[in-house]
XYZ file of C-alpha atoms in Angstrom:
667
model
C 142.300 169.736 35.956
C 142.028 173.260 33.880
C 138.605 174.033 33.094
C 140.134 174.212 29.649
C 141.679 170.633 29.265
C 138.480 169.542 30.746
C 136.668 171.515 28.113
C 139.086 169.337 25.414
C 139.223 166.109 27.563
C 135.331 165.920 27.639
C 134.779 166.657 23.663
C 137.270 164.391 22.396
C 135.026 161.168 25.601
C 132.323 162.467 24.067
C 133.309 161.961 20.881
C 134.726 159.046 21.506
C 130.828 157.397 22.202
C 128.475 158.962 19.845
C 130.840 157.648 17.412
C 130.292 153.957 20.058
C 126.177 154.385 19.972
C 125.005 154.975 16.330
C 127.793 153.766 14.292
C 129.433 150.258 15.446
C 125.913 150.123 17.826
C 128.142 149.004 21.251
C 128.153 151.694 23.585
C 130.242 151.535 26.815
C 128.319 153.932 29.074
C 124.985 154.138 30.195
C 122.510 157.165 28.698
C 122.055 158.752 31.673
C 126.258 158.914 31.934
C 126.397 160.182 28.814
C 124.254 163.004 29.511
C 126.289 163.644 32.883
C 129.248 163.896 30.218
C 127.565 166.512 28.143
C 125.351 168.277 30.673
C 129.707 168.841 31.993
C 130.634 169.570 29.047
C 128.309 172.575 28.143
C 127.840 174.240 31.137
C 132.469 174.658 30.702
C 131.646 175.582 27.680
C 129.388 178.126 29.324
C 131.932 180.313 31.102
C 135.084 179.581 28.306
C 132.768 181.574 25.312
C 136.185 182.260 23.843
C 136.552 177.908 23.385
C 133.387 178.073 21.474
C 133.287 175.453 18.540
C 131.188 173.998 15.856
C 132.627 170.695 16.207
C 132.154 170.259 20.046
C 129.582 167.346 20.475
C 127.366 170.033 21.901
C 126.259 171.066 18.813
C 124.845 169.136 17.745
C 121.623 169.122 19.365
C 121.471 172.261 16.593
C 119.506 175.140 15.924
C 115.697 177.576 15.690
C 116.935 179.634 13.743
C 115.990 179.785 10.421
C 118.254 180.505 6.771
C 118.002 180.537 3.120
C 120.559 177.410 2.038
C 124.241 179.416 0.307
C 124.431 177.623 -2.803
C 128.110 175.728 -3.183
C 129.986 174.383 -6.058
C 130.846 171.325 -6.295
C 134.648 170.573 -6.527
C 134.565 166.916 -7.920
C 130.868 166.737 -10.026
C 128.619 164.359 -8.677
C 127.320 162.264 -11.263
C 124.312 159.442 -11.373
C 125.385 155.758 -12.192
C 123.931 154.328 -15.633
C 120.773 151.665 -13.630
C 120.609 147.786 -14.434
C 118.603 145.333 -14.291
C 118.315 141.953 -15.024
C 122.072 139.921 -15.361
C 122.496 139.805 -18.529
C 123.208 143.795 -18.536
C 125.741 143.403 -15.544
C 127.188 140.748 -17.493
C 127.313 143.608 -20.602
C 128.772 146.432 -18.114
C 131.349 144.033 -17.351
C 132.726 143.273 -20.578
C 132.826 146.878 -21.472
C 134.787 147.640 -18.593
C 137.163 144.751 -19.550
C 137.430 146.124 -23.146
C 137.682 149.281 -21.330
C 141.575 147.771 -19.713
C 142.670 145.927 -22.915
C 141.813 142.703 -21.012
C 144.213 143.781 -18.209
C 142.824 141.918 -14.497
C 140.615 144.149 -12.632
C 138.564 143.700 -9.846
C 134.676 144.885 -8.041
C 134.089 145.736 -5.423
C 129.809 145.390 -4.775
C 128.452 147.597 -2.426
C 124.961 148.183 -0.671
C 122.132 150.428 -2.688
C 120.938 152.798 -0.264
C 117.732 154.747 -0.751
C 118.352 158.209 0.699
C 119.729 161.566 -0.125
C 123.369 162.173 -1.314
C 125.626 164.093 -0.014
C 129.059 165.382 -0.234
C 131.118 166.334 3.560
C 134.830 167.954 3.393
C 136.732 167.162 5.835
C 140.194 168.885 6.383
C 142.653 168.623 9.180
C 140.161 166.037 10.843
C 136.933 168.365 11.007
C 134.080 168.154 9.506
C 134.389 171.768 8.278
C 131.161 171.659 5.097
C 128.169 169.348 4.187
C 126.750 170.088 0.207
C 123.977 168.255 -1.338
C 123.449 166.282 -4.594
C 121.517 169.252 -6.260
C 121.547 169.818 -10.272
C 124.915 167.543 -9.762
C 127.421 170.656 -10.186
C 126.016 172.985 -7.122
C 124.114 171.440 -4.194
C 122.114 173.009 -0.619
C 125.082 174.056 1.575
C 123.840 171.961 4.460
C 126.222 171.852 6.586
C 124.436 173.116 9.946
C 122.015 170.292 9.640
C 124.198 168.242 8.912
C 126.413 168.083 12.216
C 123.774 166.700 14.225
C 124.200 163.414 12.752
C 125.083 161.877 15.688
C 127.070 158.970 13.055
C 128.875 161.840 11.060
C 131.916 162.203 12.644
C 132.413 165.829 13.517
C 136.498 164.748 14.290
C 138.379 162.125 12.672
C 140.201 159.323 15.145
C 143.729 158.643 14.480
C 146.026 160.497 12.419
C 146.187 158.798 8.466
C 143.853 160.408 6.912
C 145.045 163.139 4.417
C 144.584 166.841 4.996
C 141.923 167.745 2.991
C 139.264 165.214 1.173
C 135.908 164.810 0.350
C 133.571 161.686 1.269
C 130.340 160.542 -0.429
C 127.728 158.970 1.401
C 123.724 159.072 1.508
C 121.763 159.856 4.769
C 118.719 158.098 5.402
C 116.039 158.117 7.781
C 115.742 154.150 9.176
C 111.924 152.401 8.786
C 111.664 152.911 12.594
C 111.683 156.154 12.990
C 110.108 156.964 8.948
C 107.301 154.380 11.098
C 107.561 155.959 13.836
C 107.596 159.761 12.833
C 104.154 158.602 10.461
C 101.944 158.280 13.220
C 102.795 161.502 14.629
C 102.065 163.165 11.920
C 98.855 161.149 11.282
C 97.739 161.947 14.485
C 98.173 165.607 13.940
C 96.346 165.650 10.747
C 99.425 166.727 8.779
C 100.553 165.112 4.924
C 102.373 161.932 4.797
C 105.629 160.997 4.350
C 105.301 158.722 0.657
C 109.127 156.490 1.582
C 112.190 156.958 3.774
C 113.844 158.828 1.060
C 111.249 161.458 1.057
C 111.006 161.750 4.758
C 115.277 162.461 4.951
C 115.252 164.591 2.123
C 112.753 166.651 3.869
C 113.868 166.753 7.343
C 118.168 167.573 5.775
C 116.393 170.480 3.981
C 114.698 172.577 6.630
C 115.301 174.797 7.389
C 115.624 174.315 11.374
C 118.362 172.554 11.950
C 116.990 171.149 15.836
C 114.058 169.427 14.078
C 117.152 167.581 11.531
C 118.906 166.445 15.673
C 114.377 165.440 16.746
C 114.096 163.011 12.923
C 117.517 160.800 14.368
C 119.007 160.259 10.629
C 121.695 157.917 9.342
C 124.625 157.505 7.143
C 125.908 155.369 5.011
C 129.724 157.135 3.386
C 130.889 154.957 0.298
C 133.812 157.173 -1.654
C 136.054 158.792 -1.059
C 138.047 161.422 -3.357
C 141.143 163.737 -2.620
C 144.652 164.256 -3.673
C 147.178 162.256 -1.823
C 143.430 159.405 -0.323
C 146.032 156.016 1.792
C 145.146 153.296 -1.454
C 144.870 153.161 -5.892
C 142.289 150.604 -4.313
C 138.193 152.251 -3.335
C 137.777 149.106 -1.291
C 141.374 149.550 1.123
C 140.173 153.991 1.366
C 136.656 152.886 2.670
C 138.912 150.841 5.363
C 140.410 153.743 5.990
C 137.917 155.877 6.032
C 135.486 153.330 9.386
C 139.360 153.525 10.812
C 138.827 157.342 10.698
C 135.406 156.654 12.672
C 132.468 157.253 9.794
C 129.944 154.814 8.589
C 131.135 152.011 6.758
C 129.016 149.383 5.222
C 129.782 145.644 6.486
C 127.754 144.927 3.394
C 131.194 145.081 0.893
C 132.873 142.818 -0.936
C 135.937 142.574 -3.626
C 134.785 140.107 -7.248
C 137.141 138.927 -9.326
C 134.020 137.337 -11.888
C 130.997 138.126 -12.885
C 130.169 134.237 -11.026
C 130.907 136.468 -7.428
C 129.398 139.804 -8.313
C 125.803 136.801 -9.084
C 126.261 135.439 -5.752
C 126.412 139.133 -4.196
C 123.038 140.681 -5.821
C 121.692 137.123 -4.684
C 122.209 137.386 -0.887
C 120.900 140.835 -0.406
C 118.541 140.618 -3.100
C 116.716 138.737 -0.232
C 119.610 140.159 3.074
C 118.318 143.741 2.742
C 114.860 142.654 4.476
C 116.616 142.179 7.404
C 118.359 146.264 7.617
C 116.890 148.607 10.085
C 117.399 151.033 6.687
C 115.834 151.350 2.239
C 117.684 149.510 -0.033
C 116.495 149.486 -3.749
C 119.874 147.571 -4.921
C 124.504 147.184 -5.673
C 126.811 149.131 -6.762
C 129.700 148.275 -8.650
C 132.526 149.801 -9.161
C 136.504 149.593 -10.574
C 138.615 148.966 -7.242
C 141.135 150.643 -8.614
C 140.854 154.159 -8.928
C 143.939 153.800 -11.513
C 141.203 152.049 -13.820
C 138.390 154.149 -12.748
C 140.607 156.709 -14.301
C 141.497 154.607 -17.136
C 138.103 154.302 -18.163
C 137.139 158.168 -18.316
C 133.199 159.386 -17.570
C 130.136 158.967 -20.417
C 127.986 162.813 -20.128
C 125.719 162.352 -17.533
C 127.772 159.199 -14.933
C 130.850 156.804 -14.644
C 131.957 154.183 -16.865
C 133.762 152.204 -14.093
C 130.192 151.786 -11.751
C 126.575 150.956 -12.142
C 123.700 150.308 -9.962
C 121.643 146.832 -10.421
C 118.072 148.026 -9.047
C 116.392 144.790 -7.335
C 112.440 144.647 -8.759
C 110.095 145.708 -6.109
C 109.614 143.747 -3.379
C 106.368 141.725 -3.698
C 106.007 138.982 -1.187
C 102.101 136.566 -1.465
C 100.271 136.304 2.132
C 95.991 135.092 2.627
C 93.036 137.607 2.637
C 91.850 137.548 6.265
C 88.897 139.791 5.857
C 88.210 143.519 4.631
C 87.261 146.850 7.264
C 85.469 149.590 6.332
C 87.023 153.014 7.343
C 85.621 156.528 7.908
C 87.624 159.601 6.776
C 87.095 163.774 8.206
C 85.025 163.383 5.030
C 83.070 160.219 4.830
C 84.815 159.502 2.402
C 84.889 155.437 3.585
C 88.295 152.967 2.237
C 88.347 149.619 2.463
C 91.596 148.270 3.840
C 92.447 144.795 3.719
C 93.312 142.515 6.583
C 96.241 140.370 5.690
C 97.805 137.164 8.025
C 101.882 139.519 8.332
C 103.958 138.639 6.350
C 107.879 140.599 6.571
C 108.207 143.633 3.520
C 110.773 145.976 2.799
C 112.196 146.062 6.078
C 108.602 145.489 8.634
C 105.616 143.435 9.423
C 102.775 144.224 7.139
C 99.231 142.854 7.332
C 97.240 145.338 6.537
C 97.145 147.742 2.949
C 94.617 149.447 1.947
C 92.499 148.629 -0.894
C 91.215 151.876 -2.326
C 86.938 151.135 -3.730
C 85.169 149.639 -5.241
C 86.446 149.892 -8.501
C 89.703 148.087 -7.582
C 88.445 145.397 -5.456
C 86.754 144.558 -8.518
C 89.276 144.736 -10.660
C 90.847 142.274 -9.213
C 87.671 139.808 -8.048
C 89.288 139.874 -4.778
C 87.771 136.127 -2.523
C 87.568 136.389 0.738
C 90.631 133.601 1.367
C 92.637 134.494 -1.543
C 96.240 134.358 -1.525
C 97.180 137.884 -3.005
C 100.764 138.988 -3.951
C 101.854 142.402 -2.305
C 104.623 145.020 -2.323
C 105.835 148.080 -0.788
C 108.398 149.293 -3.539
C 108.293 151.752 -0.433
C 105.556 153.736 -0.108
C 103.578 154.146 2.977
C 101.113 151.572 2.915
C 101.083 148.720 1.365
C 98.969 147.889 -1.766
C 97.458 144.943 -2.824
C 99.176 143.595 -6.284
C 98.001 140.572 -8.099
C 95.769 137.569 -6.721
C 96.754 133.675 -6.582
C 93.590 132.453 -8.357
C 95.326 129.478 -8.777
C 94.557 129.120 -5.139
C 91.461 130.275 -4.641
C 89.254 127.186 -2.372
C 86.045 126.641 -3.285
C 83.155 127.992 -1.751
C 85.415 131.611 -1.006
C 83.029 134.901 -1.033
C 84.064 137.889 -3.561
C 84.176 140.819 -1.105
C 81.630 142.797 -1.237
C 82.303 146.564 -0.823
C 80.098 148.161 2.669
C 75.669 149.463 1.388
C 75.849 151.488 4.447
C 78.445 153.608 7.045
C 80.152 151.210 9.069
C 79.893 153.463 11.847
C 76.514 155.170 11.304
C 74.372 152.939 9.325
C 73.327 155.173 7.167
C 72.971 154.422 3.507
C 76.750 155.092 1.419
C 76.647 157.314 -2.168
C 79.028 157.156 -4.756
C 78.963 160.877 -6.498
C 78.945 161.844 -9.584
C 82.484 161.659 -11.158
C 84.461 159.855 -8.268
C 85.493 156.510 -6.772
C 85.362 156.867 -3.377
C 81.897 156.174 -1.417
C 80.538 158.252 0.890
C 78.872 158.086 4.414
C 76.291 162.452 3.945
C 75.675 161.605 7.051
C 77.451 163.805 8.202
C 75.662 165.199 11.450
C 76.646 162.846 13.446
C 78.623 159.850 12.880
C 80.842 159.827 14.767
C 84.881 159.894 12.962
C 83.718 162.295 10.007
C 82.383 164.451 13.830
C 86.244 163.772 15.410
C 87.756 163.419 11.894
C 86.468 167.391 11.162
C 86.836 168.726 14.671
C 90.943 167.493 14.571
C 91.569 168.499 11.195
C 89.933 172.019 12.845
C 92.810 171.973 15.731
C 95.544 171.039 13.737
C 98.286 172.800 12.717
C 97.700 174.750 9.839
C 94.504 175.212 10.644
C 93.547 176.812 14.005
C 96.553 175.802 15.430
C 95.472 174.891 19.332
C 98.848 172.225 19.799
C 97.284 172.023 23.708
C 94.655 169.335 21.802
C 94.919 166.587 20.076
C 93.283 163.276 18.677
C 93.144 161.566 22.499
C 91.578 164.550 23.768
C 89.112 164.995 21.203
C 88.200 161.556 21.854
C 87.134 161.742 24.840
C 86.292 165.202 25.349
C 83.181 162.901 22.271
C 82.836 160.262 24.721
C 82.033 162.830 27.392
C 79.795 164.757 25.481
C 81.258 168.199 25.475
C 81.474 168.936 21.675
C 79.746 167.907 19.346
C 81.034 169.776 16.323
C 84.254 172.457 16.215
C 81.690 174.933 18.016
C 80.928 173.147 20.740
C 85.028 174.335 22.172
C 84.740 177.724 22.487
C 81.624 176.481 24.992
C 84.332 174.282 27.306
C 85.389 175.562 30.638
C 88.218 174.997 32.782
C 85.968 173.589 34.578
C 84.042 171.199 32.698
C 88.192 169.724 31.509
C 89.153 169.665 35.403
C 86.198 167.231 37.045
C 87.660 165.841 39.776
C 89.860 168.624 40.070
C 93.670 167.204 39.373
C 93.898 168.464 36.273
C 93.704 171.913 36.655
C 96.727 173.747 34.631
C 96.538 171.089 32.099
C 92.357 172.994 32.099
C 92.945 176.162 31.950
C 96.217 175.464 28.990
C 93.893 174.161 26.649
C 91.630 176.554 27.755
C 94.025 179.608 26.734
C 94.696 178.191 23.768
C 90.978 178.235 22.392
C 90.965 180.980 23.034
C 94.299 182.060 21.167
C 93.183 180.491 17.878
C 89.700 182.874 17.846
C 93.768 185.670 16.132
C 94.907 182.794 13.688
C 93.552 184.670 10.398
C 90.466 183.996 8.073
C 92.013 181.971 5.125
C 93.087 179.328 7.779
C 89.965 179.531 9.083
C 88.444 178.618 5.547
C 90.428 175.669 5.963
C 89.265 174.404 9.252
C 86.182 174.943 8.593
C 86.649 170.846 7.240
C 84.744 172.531 3.932
C 85.158 168.588 1.310
C 87.640 169.041 -0.998
C 89.120 172.610 -0.370
C 92.989 171.878 0.491
C 95.150 174.460 2.683
C 95.671 176.565 -0.747
C 92.540 176.011 -1.996
C 91.143 177.307 1.214
C 92.982 180.926 1.359
C 92.835 181.639 -2.937
C 88.496 181.554 -1.475
C 89.434 183.534 1.128
C 91.617 186.285 -0.532
C 88.858 186.117 -2.840
C 86.165 186.243 -1.514
C 87.660 188.249 1.348
C 85.217 187.332 3.759
C 82.360 184.868 5.223
C 79.817 186.442 3.870
C 80.982 186.775 0.128
C 81.538 183.523 0.034
C 79.168 181.475 2.006
C 76.967 183.368 -1.211
C 78.904 182.669 -3.872
C 77.221 181.333 -6.897
C 79.063 178.537 -9.042
C 79.235 180.625 -11.674
C 81.075 182.527 -9.442
C 83.444 179.818 -7.462
C 84.112 178.922 -11.282
C 85.449 181.484 -12.519
C 88.380 181.549 -9.630
C 92.002 179.826 -11.175
C 92.613 176.630 -9.475
C 89.017 176.057 -8.589
C 87.757 173.954 -10.514
C 83.532 172.543 -10.699
C 83.819 169.218 -8.156
C 85.256 171.547 -5.463
C 83.195 174.604 -6.566
C 79.858 172.366 -5.771
C 80.632 171.132 -2.561
C 82.081 174.467 -1.202
C 77.503 175.892 -1.998
C 77.001 172.134 -0.605
C 78.060 173.158 2.518
C 77.139 177.100 2.694
C 73.599 174.917 1.903
C 73.459 172.867 4.397
C 71.612 174.302 7.914
C 74.082 172.714 10.224
C 77.138 174.330 8.784
C 75.699 177.722 8.411
C 74.483 177.419 12.574
C 78.071 176.913 13.260
C 80.083 178.670 10.717
C 77.773 181.411 13.507
C 78.743 180.856 16.106
C 82.051 180.360 15.723
C 81.870 184.214 14.253
C 80.112 184.799 17.508
C 83.064 183.336 19.759
C 85.281 186.219 17.363
C 86.646 184.091 14.751
C 89.002 185.593 11.953
C 85.392 185.824 9.105
C 87.301 188.785 7.137
C 90.825 189.676 6.177
C 91.850 192.359 8.129
C 92.206 195.685 6.374
C 95.584 195.094 6.322
C 95.886 192.016 4.938
C 93.538 193.954 2.250
C 95.100 197.240 1.169
C 98.463 194.683 1.011
C 96.114 192.137 -1.797
C 95.532 193.393 -5.748
C 95.555 191.375 -8.733
C 98.557 192.610 -10.043
C 99.948 189.438 -10.279
C 96.609 187.516 -11.127
C 96.766 184.888 -14.232
C 100.248 185.049 -13.776
C 102.452 182.061 -12.813
C 105.768 182.499 -11.181
C 108.623 180.092 -10.221
C 111.078 181.085 -7.310
C 114.834 180.176 -7.637
C 118.598 180.978 -6.334
C 119.314 182.752 -3.048
C 117.584 186.238 -2.384
C 119.037 189.245 -0.129
C 116.430 191.437 0.647
C 113.588 188.816 2.167
C 113.096 185.421 2.203
C 111.458 182.590 0.176
C 107.966 183.025 2.347
C 107.813 186.120 2.050
C 108.039 186.060 -1.609
C 105.375 183.907 -2.224
C 103.171 184.907 0.794
C 104.221 187.920 -1.961
C 103.078 186.474 -4.852
C 99.787 185.671 -3.719
C 98.749 188.673 -2.203
C 99.048 190.214 -5.401
C 96.400 187.305 -6.730
C 99.896 185.510 -8.389
C 100.239 181.670 -8.482
C 103.796 179.836 -6.869
C 104.790 176.446 -8.619
C 108.251 174.677 -7.994
C 109.239 174.125 -12.266
C 109.842 175.673 -14.656
C 107.172 174.674 -17.429
C 105.670 176.726 -20.931
C 102.749 178.160 -18.468
C 105.198 179.557 -16.347
C 105.098 183.630 -16.991
C 107.860 184.649 -15.056
C 111.130 183.862 -12.677
C 112.510 185.355 -9.634
C 115.457 184.607 -9.965
C 118.069 185.070 -6.913
C 121.806 184.717 -6.501
C 123.388 181.349 -7.670
C 119.966 180.800 -9.293
C 120.192 176.231 -10.472
C 121.718 176.827 -14.045
C 118.966 173.680 -14.696
C 116.171 176.090 -14.137
C 118.194 178.569 -15.640
C 118.754 176.886 -18.954
C 115.432 175.754 -18.859
C 113.912 179.730 -18.388
C 116.066 180.078 -21.874
C 114.858 177.678 -23.927
C 110.943 178.471 -23.686
C 112.097 181.950 -23.458
C 110.438 182.303 -19.889
C 111.341 186.366 -18.244
C 113.624 185.728 -15.954
C 113.464 189.039 -12.826
C 115.372 189.620 -9.792
C 113.908 190.545 -6.888
C 114.033 194.305 -7.659
C 112.194 194.715 -10.594
C 110.131 192.527 -8.272
C 109.457 194.576 -5.653
C 108.462 197.675 -8.310
C 105.937 195.856 -10.049
C 104.255 195.119 -7.066
C 105.048 198.638 -6.063
C 102.904 199.905 -8.170
C 99.860 199.256 -7.162
């Protein structure tokens, strides 16, 4: 067989195996065998670049190359559905459909409402040509490169009865297990956690790196087909055809002929959805006949022939066993409820945050209480009620800790704050390790050769007691018995290289309480060097836009603590950047001081991130949404119509790239 023929054969085989594994969940070969076929195809494609195909199975790994998303106009507007929350509202919709069809018989297709990111996929001649997000319903982002990495989305269709040109819509999702693993990784890296799988899926699909998207193992369910030549007038039948073409279509889909059948579907999935591998938040009801859909038409915002029924947030009753207290890197003490395990929103839950002492008092919590827990898509479940009638006689109320559970220091509560703190930041172990983990994190010093487990090991071995101790570590300290010399050299080199990290990230890395990444950037650019920042007065700090009194007092407290000053001086001695560079100083102005700027659209001369940096370097502030406080909009091509309309309504000035660059060039 010729190599060109083998390439075609391998592509067909691998597409089929992908479908069996990711859609049907019924693989017929082992992972090892699949990988061997993939390697063979990669080698053959490398020898035959003339046979490159964007829809080859080898292209699903994605690329690390970034680039702004192009905005694409939807051929058919992507409207949102009206929501209902009870049976009465469902009955009212059903009656309105009947009236709109003048009493004609109709079927209703009942489907799951998946909680993800809406996507529109266009296929021509059986091949994926474009993937576009919902956007504002009229225009969306072209995320085709990212969509190609999602294994359950077919790149090439099977069969031969699909339309020549059609669009299919659905939902991009992150499965619960993937979501939990991702947040666990982010927590270890001291990165912000995703609030729920929908946010995680959205953030992933909007990534500029398709390789990152590929690594996140997204899922997708498709639920509506549009086109001039569809197989059937029945929406249900069209989806069954799509299933045969290779699309992942929900198994939980029926045709209902009465309200009672719709109610039975709602009752079934209000319970069964808890066992699904992905997040759902309701069901969708659609008139099945496409001709009847056209007859019913649309309102300004939504179709009359479809409606969403939203489930109530999942709530379960379980027993409160005890309350423990965790200490964070800033010394904040968080109470955690430990409960009898209960299934909630796709996962087994046994812990819930109690926020602070005021929260505990508001529920009058007692040990042994039966409590109601909700997840509602949030990261950490929360207690939303107490079954007081089931409280046992003699149950003891939950008492907030008086001393630090880690070091025994009496806790304090600062004026105006809800949290309690352990003030012993010098020797309290979780605070010390937490500050070191924050210091080495990606957005701070980015010492990626270290991690939380390594920090814990070095702390136990007494190699480190503060962040400055990192720069004293030698290869011999780490290597010990001689078995880890290669990794030891990598760690020491990573620590050495971190001395080149810019000053603004050094300020963030210090871990000053309440000073986040943005605040650190503001402080660094305003004071320009560590000495001026260390000696800043309360008045000087509070005069800076974005720095409030509470944060200002925290900064002063940090730099008036002798142990912290000693650490800063040691870091200076090791060569860390303690001031803006000459290049940064030369490019820093106050031309945009006091101005709030929104960036929208696609740009030709610089990327969005580069423009954001220019705004900050010239004293301005970036925001994502337009309001009465917006000073101007930096607009590129295809500016979002909603933002354009709002800017015009509020009289906000709109400038283009050339005008902006000319403005900051006048420094």
